Short mmCIF file of C-alpha atoms and ligand atoms in Angstrom, two decimals:
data_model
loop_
_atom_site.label_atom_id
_atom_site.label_comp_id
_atom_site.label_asym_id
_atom_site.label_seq_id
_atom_site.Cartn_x
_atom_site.Cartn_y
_atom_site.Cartn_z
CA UNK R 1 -38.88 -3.94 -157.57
CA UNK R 2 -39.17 -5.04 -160.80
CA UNK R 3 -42.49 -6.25 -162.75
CA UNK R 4 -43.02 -6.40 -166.00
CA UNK R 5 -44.60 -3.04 -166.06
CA UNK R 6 -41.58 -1.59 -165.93
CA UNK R 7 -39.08 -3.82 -167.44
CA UNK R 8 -37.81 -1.69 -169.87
CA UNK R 9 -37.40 1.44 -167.90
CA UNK R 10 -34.51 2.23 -168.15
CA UNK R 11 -31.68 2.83 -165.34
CA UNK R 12 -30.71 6.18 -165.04
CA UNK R 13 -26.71 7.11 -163.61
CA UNK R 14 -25.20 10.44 -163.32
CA UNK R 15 -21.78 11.76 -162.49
CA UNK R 16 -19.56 15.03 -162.82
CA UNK R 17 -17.94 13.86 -165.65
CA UNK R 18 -16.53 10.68 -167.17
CA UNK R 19 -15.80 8.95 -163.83
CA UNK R 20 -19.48 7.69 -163.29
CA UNK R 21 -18.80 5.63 -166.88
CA UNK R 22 -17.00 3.29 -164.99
CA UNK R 23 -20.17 2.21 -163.02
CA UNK R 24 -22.09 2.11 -166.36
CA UNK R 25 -19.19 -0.40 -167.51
CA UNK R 26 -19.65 -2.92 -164.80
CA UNK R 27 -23.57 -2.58 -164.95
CA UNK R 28 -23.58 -3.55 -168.49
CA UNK R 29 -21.16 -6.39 -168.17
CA UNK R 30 -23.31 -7.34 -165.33
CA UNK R 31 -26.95 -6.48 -166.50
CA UNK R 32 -26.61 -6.39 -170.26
CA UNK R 33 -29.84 -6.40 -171.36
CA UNK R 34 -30.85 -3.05 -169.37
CA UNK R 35 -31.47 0.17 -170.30
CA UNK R 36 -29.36 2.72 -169.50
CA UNK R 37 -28.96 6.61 -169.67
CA UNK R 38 -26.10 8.52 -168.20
CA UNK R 39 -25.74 11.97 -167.80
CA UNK R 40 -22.32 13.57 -166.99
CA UNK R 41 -22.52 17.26 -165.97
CA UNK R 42 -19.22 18.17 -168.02
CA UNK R 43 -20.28 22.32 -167.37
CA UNK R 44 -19.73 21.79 -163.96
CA UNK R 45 -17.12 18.90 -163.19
CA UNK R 46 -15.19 18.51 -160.42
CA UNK R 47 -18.36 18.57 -157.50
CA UNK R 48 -15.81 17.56 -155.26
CA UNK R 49 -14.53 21.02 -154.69
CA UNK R 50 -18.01 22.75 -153.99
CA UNK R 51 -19.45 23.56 -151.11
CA UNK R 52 -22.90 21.33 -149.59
CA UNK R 53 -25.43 23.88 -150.73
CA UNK R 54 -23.84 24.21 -153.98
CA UNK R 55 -23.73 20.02 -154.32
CA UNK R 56 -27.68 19.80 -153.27
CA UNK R 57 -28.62 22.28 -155.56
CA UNK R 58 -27.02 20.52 -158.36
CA UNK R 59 -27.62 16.73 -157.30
CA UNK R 60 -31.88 18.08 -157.04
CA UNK R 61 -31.89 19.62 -160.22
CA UNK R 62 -30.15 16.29 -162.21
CA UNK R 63 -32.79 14.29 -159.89
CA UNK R 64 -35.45 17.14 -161.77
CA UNK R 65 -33.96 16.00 -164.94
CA UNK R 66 -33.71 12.10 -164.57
CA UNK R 67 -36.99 11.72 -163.19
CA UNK R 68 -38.42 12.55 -166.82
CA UNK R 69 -36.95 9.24 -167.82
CA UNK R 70 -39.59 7.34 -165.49
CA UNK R 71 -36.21 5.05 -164.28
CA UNK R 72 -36.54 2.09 -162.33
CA UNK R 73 -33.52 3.07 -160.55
CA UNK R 74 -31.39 6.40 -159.88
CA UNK R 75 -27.53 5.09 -159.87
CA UNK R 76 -25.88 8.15 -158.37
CA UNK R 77 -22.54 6.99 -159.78
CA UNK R 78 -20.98 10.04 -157.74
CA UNK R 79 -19.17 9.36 -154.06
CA UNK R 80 -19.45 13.23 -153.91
CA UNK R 81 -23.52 12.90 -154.48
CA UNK R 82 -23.50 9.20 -152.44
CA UNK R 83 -21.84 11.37 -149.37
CA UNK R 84 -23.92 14.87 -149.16
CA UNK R 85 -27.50 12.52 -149.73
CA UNK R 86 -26.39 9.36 -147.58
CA UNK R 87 -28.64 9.76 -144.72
CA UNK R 88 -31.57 10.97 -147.16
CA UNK R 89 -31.52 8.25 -149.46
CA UNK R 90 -34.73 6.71 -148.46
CA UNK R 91 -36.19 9.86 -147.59
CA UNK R 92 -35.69 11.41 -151.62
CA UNK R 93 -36.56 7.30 -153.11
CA UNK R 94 -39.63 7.66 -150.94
CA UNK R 95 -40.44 11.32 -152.39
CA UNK R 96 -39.55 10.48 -156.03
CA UNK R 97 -41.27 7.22 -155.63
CA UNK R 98 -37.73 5.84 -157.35
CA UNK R 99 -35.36 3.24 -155.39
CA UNK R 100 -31.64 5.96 -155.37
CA UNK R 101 -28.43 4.22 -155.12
CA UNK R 102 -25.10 5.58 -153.65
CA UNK R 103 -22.04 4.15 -153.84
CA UNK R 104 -20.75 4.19 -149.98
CA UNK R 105 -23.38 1.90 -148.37
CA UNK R 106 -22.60 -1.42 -150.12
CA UNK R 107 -19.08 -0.76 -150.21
CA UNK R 108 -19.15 0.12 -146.24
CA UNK R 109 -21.22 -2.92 -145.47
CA UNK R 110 -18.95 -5.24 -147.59
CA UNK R 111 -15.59 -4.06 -146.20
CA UNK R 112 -16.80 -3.67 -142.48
CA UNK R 113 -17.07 -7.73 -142.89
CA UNK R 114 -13.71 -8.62 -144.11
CA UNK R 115 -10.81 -9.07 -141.73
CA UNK R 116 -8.85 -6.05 -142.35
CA UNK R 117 -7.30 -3.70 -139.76
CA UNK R 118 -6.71 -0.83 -141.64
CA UNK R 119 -8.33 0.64 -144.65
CA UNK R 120 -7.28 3.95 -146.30
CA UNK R 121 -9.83 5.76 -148.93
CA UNK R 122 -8.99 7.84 -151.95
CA UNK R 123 -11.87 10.68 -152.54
CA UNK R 124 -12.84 14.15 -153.08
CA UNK R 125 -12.33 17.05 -150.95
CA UNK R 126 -16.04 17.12 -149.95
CA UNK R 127 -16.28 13.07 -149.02
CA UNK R 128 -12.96 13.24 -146.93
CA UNK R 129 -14.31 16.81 -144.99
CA UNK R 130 -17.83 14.74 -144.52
CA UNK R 131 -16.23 12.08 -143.31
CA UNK R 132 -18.39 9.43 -145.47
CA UNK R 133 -16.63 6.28 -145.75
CA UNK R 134 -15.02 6.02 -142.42
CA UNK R 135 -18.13 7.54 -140.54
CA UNK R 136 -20.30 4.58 -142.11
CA UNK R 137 -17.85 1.88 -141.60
CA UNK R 138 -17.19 2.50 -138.05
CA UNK R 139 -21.07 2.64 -137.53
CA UNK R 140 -20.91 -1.00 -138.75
CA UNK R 141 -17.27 -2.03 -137.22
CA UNK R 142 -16.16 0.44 -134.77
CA UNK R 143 -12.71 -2.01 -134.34
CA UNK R 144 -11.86 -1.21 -137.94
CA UNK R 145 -9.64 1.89 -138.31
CA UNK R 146 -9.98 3.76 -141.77
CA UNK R 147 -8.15 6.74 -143.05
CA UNK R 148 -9.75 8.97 -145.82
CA UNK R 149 -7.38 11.11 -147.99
CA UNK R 150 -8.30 13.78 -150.40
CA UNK R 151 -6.79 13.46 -153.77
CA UNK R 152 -7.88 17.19 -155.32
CA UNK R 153 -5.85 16.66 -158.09
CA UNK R 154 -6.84 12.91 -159.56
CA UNK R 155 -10.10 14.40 -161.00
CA UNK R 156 -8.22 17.51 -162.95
CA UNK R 157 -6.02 14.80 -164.13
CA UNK R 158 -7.87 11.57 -165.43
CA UNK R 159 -10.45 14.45 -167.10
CA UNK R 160 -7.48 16.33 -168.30
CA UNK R 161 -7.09 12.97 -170.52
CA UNK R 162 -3.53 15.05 -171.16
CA UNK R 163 -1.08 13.95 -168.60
CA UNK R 164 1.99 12.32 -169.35
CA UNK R 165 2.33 9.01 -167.94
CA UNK R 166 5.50 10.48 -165.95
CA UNK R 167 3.17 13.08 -164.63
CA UNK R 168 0.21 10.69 -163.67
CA UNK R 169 2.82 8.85 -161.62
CA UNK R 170 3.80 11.60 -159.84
CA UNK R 171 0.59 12.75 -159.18
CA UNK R 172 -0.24 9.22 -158.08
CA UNK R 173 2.82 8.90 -155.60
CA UNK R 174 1.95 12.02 -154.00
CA UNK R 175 -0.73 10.40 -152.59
CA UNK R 176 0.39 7.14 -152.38
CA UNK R 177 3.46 9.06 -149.70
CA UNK R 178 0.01 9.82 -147.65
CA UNK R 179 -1.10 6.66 -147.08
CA UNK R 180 -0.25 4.27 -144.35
CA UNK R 181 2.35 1.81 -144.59
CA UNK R 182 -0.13 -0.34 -142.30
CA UNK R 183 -2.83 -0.11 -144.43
CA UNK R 184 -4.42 -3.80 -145.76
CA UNK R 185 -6.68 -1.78 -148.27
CA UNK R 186 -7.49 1.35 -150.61
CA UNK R 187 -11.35 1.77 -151.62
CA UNK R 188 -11.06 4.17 -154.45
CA UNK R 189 -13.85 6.36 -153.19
CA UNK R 190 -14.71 8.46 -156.44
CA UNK R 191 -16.04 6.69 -159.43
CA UNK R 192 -13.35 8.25 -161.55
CA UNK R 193 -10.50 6.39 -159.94
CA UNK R 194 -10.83 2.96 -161.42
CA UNK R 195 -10.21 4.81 -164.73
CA UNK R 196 -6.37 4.82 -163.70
CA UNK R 197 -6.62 1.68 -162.12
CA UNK R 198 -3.69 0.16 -164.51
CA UNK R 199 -1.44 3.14 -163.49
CA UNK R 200 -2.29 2.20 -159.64
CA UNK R 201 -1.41 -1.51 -159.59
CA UNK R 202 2.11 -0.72 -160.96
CA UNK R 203 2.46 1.33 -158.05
CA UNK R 204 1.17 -0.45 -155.42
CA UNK R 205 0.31 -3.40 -153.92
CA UNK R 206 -2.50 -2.69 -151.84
CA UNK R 207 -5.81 -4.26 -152.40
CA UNK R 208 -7.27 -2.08 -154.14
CA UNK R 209 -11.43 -1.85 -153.96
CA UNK R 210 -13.92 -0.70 -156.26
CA UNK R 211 -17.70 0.46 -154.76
CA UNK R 212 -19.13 -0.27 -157.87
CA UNK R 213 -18.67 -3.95 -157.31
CA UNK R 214 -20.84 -3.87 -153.69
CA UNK R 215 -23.31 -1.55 -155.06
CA UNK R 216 -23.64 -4.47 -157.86
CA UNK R 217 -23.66 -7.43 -155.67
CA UNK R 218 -26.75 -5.85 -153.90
CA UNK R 219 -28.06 -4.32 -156.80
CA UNK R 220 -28.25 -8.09 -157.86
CA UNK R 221 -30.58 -8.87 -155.45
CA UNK R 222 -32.58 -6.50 -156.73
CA UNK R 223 -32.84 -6.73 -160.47
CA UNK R 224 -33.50 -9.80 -160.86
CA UNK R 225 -32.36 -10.91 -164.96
CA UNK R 226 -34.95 -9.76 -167.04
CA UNK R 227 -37.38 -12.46 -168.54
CA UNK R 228 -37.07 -11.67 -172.32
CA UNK R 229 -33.63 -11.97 -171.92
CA UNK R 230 -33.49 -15.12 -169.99
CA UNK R 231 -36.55 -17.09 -172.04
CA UNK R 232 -38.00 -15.49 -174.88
CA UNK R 233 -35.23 -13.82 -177.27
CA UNK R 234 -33.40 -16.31 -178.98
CA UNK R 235 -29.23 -16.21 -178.85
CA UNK R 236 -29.13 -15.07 -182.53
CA UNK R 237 -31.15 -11.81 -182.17
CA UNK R 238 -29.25 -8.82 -181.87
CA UNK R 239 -29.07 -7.05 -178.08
CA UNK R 240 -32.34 -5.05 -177.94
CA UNK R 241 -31.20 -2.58 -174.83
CA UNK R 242 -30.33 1.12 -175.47
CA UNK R 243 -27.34 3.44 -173.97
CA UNK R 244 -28.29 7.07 -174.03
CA UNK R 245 -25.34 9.16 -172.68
CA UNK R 246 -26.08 13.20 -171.95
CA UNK R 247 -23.96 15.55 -171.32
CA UNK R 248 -24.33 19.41 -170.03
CA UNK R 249 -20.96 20.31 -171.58
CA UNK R 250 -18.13 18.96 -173.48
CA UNK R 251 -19.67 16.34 -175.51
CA UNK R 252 -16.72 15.44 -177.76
CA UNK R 253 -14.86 14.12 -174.70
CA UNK R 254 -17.55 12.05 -173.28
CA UNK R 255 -18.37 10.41 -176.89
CA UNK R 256 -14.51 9.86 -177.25
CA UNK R 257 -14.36 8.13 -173.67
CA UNK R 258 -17.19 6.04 -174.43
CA UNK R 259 -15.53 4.63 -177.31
CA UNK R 260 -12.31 4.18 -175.37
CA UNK R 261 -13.43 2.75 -172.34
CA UNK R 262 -16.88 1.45 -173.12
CA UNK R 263 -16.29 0.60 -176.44
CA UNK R 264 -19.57 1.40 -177.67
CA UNK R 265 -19.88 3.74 -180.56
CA UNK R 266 -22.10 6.36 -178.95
CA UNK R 267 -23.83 9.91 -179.95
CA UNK R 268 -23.96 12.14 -176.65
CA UNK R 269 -26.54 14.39 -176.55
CA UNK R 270 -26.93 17.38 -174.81
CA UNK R 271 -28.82 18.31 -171.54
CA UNK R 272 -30.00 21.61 -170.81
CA UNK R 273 -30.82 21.16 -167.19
CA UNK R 274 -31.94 24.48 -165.54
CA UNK R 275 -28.25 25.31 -164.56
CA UNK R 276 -27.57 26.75 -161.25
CA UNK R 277 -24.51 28.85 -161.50
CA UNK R 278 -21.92 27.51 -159.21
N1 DGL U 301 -16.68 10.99 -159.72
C1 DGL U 301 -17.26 11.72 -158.65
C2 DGL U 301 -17.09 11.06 -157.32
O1 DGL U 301 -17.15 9.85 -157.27
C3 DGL U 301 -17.11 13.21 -158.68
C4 DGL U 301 -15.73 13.74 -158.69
C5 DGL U 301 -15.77 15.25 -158.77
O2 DGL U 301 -16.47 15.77 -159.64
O3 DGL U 301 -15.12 15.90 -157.94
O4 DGL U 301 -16.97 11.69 -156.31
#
């Protein structure tokens, strides 16, 4: 996939909101010498909530937008996006001549291999009605049993950026009350999740699993480190890859999360996409 043509095209992610940043973390840990841009549609956050003609309408119009970019790879850093397009995925990489990543394939082929009996998901309203995770895991290990919960209010909260910790906890345990006892495992199926992952593993001691760190593993197989990075630019020289972070609304809160979570000082800028009103 990559040649050195198109080395420094950059890798393009996108999310509701600020959950899809912690993707972007673990790329750049993982692939530092990429370029990224991330787009967070802050004017319409949560997608979980909408309806599937209202979530194709948006996910085609940020695919308009990202394509301008020339990527070398669409990161849809969005379980909500990974679960309305996951039977199109090579169909739409085929169309925009782009390889499109979700976030439920590596994840389900990962997990269906481990010796688990049980696995419960956290996700949006949309991924649990679709069925996503536990439709593709049971494709790949019919003898696994998975439960898929929807946690409407995590997204409200972790954005909200305003909760008390006593109220995150509650929040949290409410959900937490609707998960099996039985359970060996909880993939926290929307990208915003991991953001309270400290608040979780007070509160539980479930393994608790991450899709972005599949969707790495096989993304490794696929970006292969670049060359300048590895040969040709010597320790001392200063890291030569660029984030660019866009948002369609709310820019102060992305920049602020970036610096909190990323800890990159970062300008957002804005993105007028051709909003569909939702
Ligand atoms: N972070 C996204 C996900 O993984 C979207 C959450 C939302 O906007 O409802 O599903």
């Amino acid at each position: 996939m990559q040649n050195s043509r198109n080395q420094n095209k950059p890798i393009c992610l996108f999310d509701s909101g600020i959950g899809g940043l912690t993707v972007l973390k673990k790329l750049i840990n993982k692939f530092p010498d990429e370029n990224y841009i991330y787009l967070a549609d802050l004017e319409r956050v949560p997608f979980g909530d909408k309806t599937k003609s209202e979530i194709k309408k948006i996910v085609n119009e940020i695919f308009e937008w990202l394509i301008k970019f020339e990527p070398k790879a669409i990161i849809m850093a969005c379980n909500t996006s990974s679960a309305l397009l996951s039977h199109e995925l090579s169909a739409i990489s085929h169309q925009l001549d782009v390889p499109i990543y979700g976030m439920i394939e590596s994840c389900a082929r990962e997990v269906s291999g481990i010796n688990h009996k049980k696995i419960s998901v956290w996700a949006t309203k949309f991924v649990v009605e679709n069925n996503a995770y536990k439709k593709m895991i049971e494709e790949i290990n019919p003898d696994l049993k998975i439960e898929e919960i929807t946690c409407q209010k995590l997204v409200p909260m972790i954005e909200g950026l305003n909760f008390t910790l006593e109220e995150r906890n509650k929040i949290i345990h409410e959900y937490l009350n609707q998960t099996s006892r039985d359970s060996n495992a909880l993939i926290l199926g929307c990208t915003h999740y991991p953001l309270i992952l400290e608040d979780l593993e007070k509160l539980t001691d479930l393994e608790l699993i991450d899709p972005a760190d599949a969707l790495i593993n096989d993304l490794k197989k696929c970006l292969p480190p670049r060359r300048d990075a590895v040969n040709c630019i010597p320790a001392t020289m200063p890291n030569q890859r660029q984030i660019s972070l866009y948002a369609t609304a709310q820019k102060e809160k992305l920049e602020r999360f970036a610096k909190l979570y990323l800890r990159e000082n970062l300008k957002v800028n804005s993105a007028s996409l051709t909003m569909v009103s939702v």
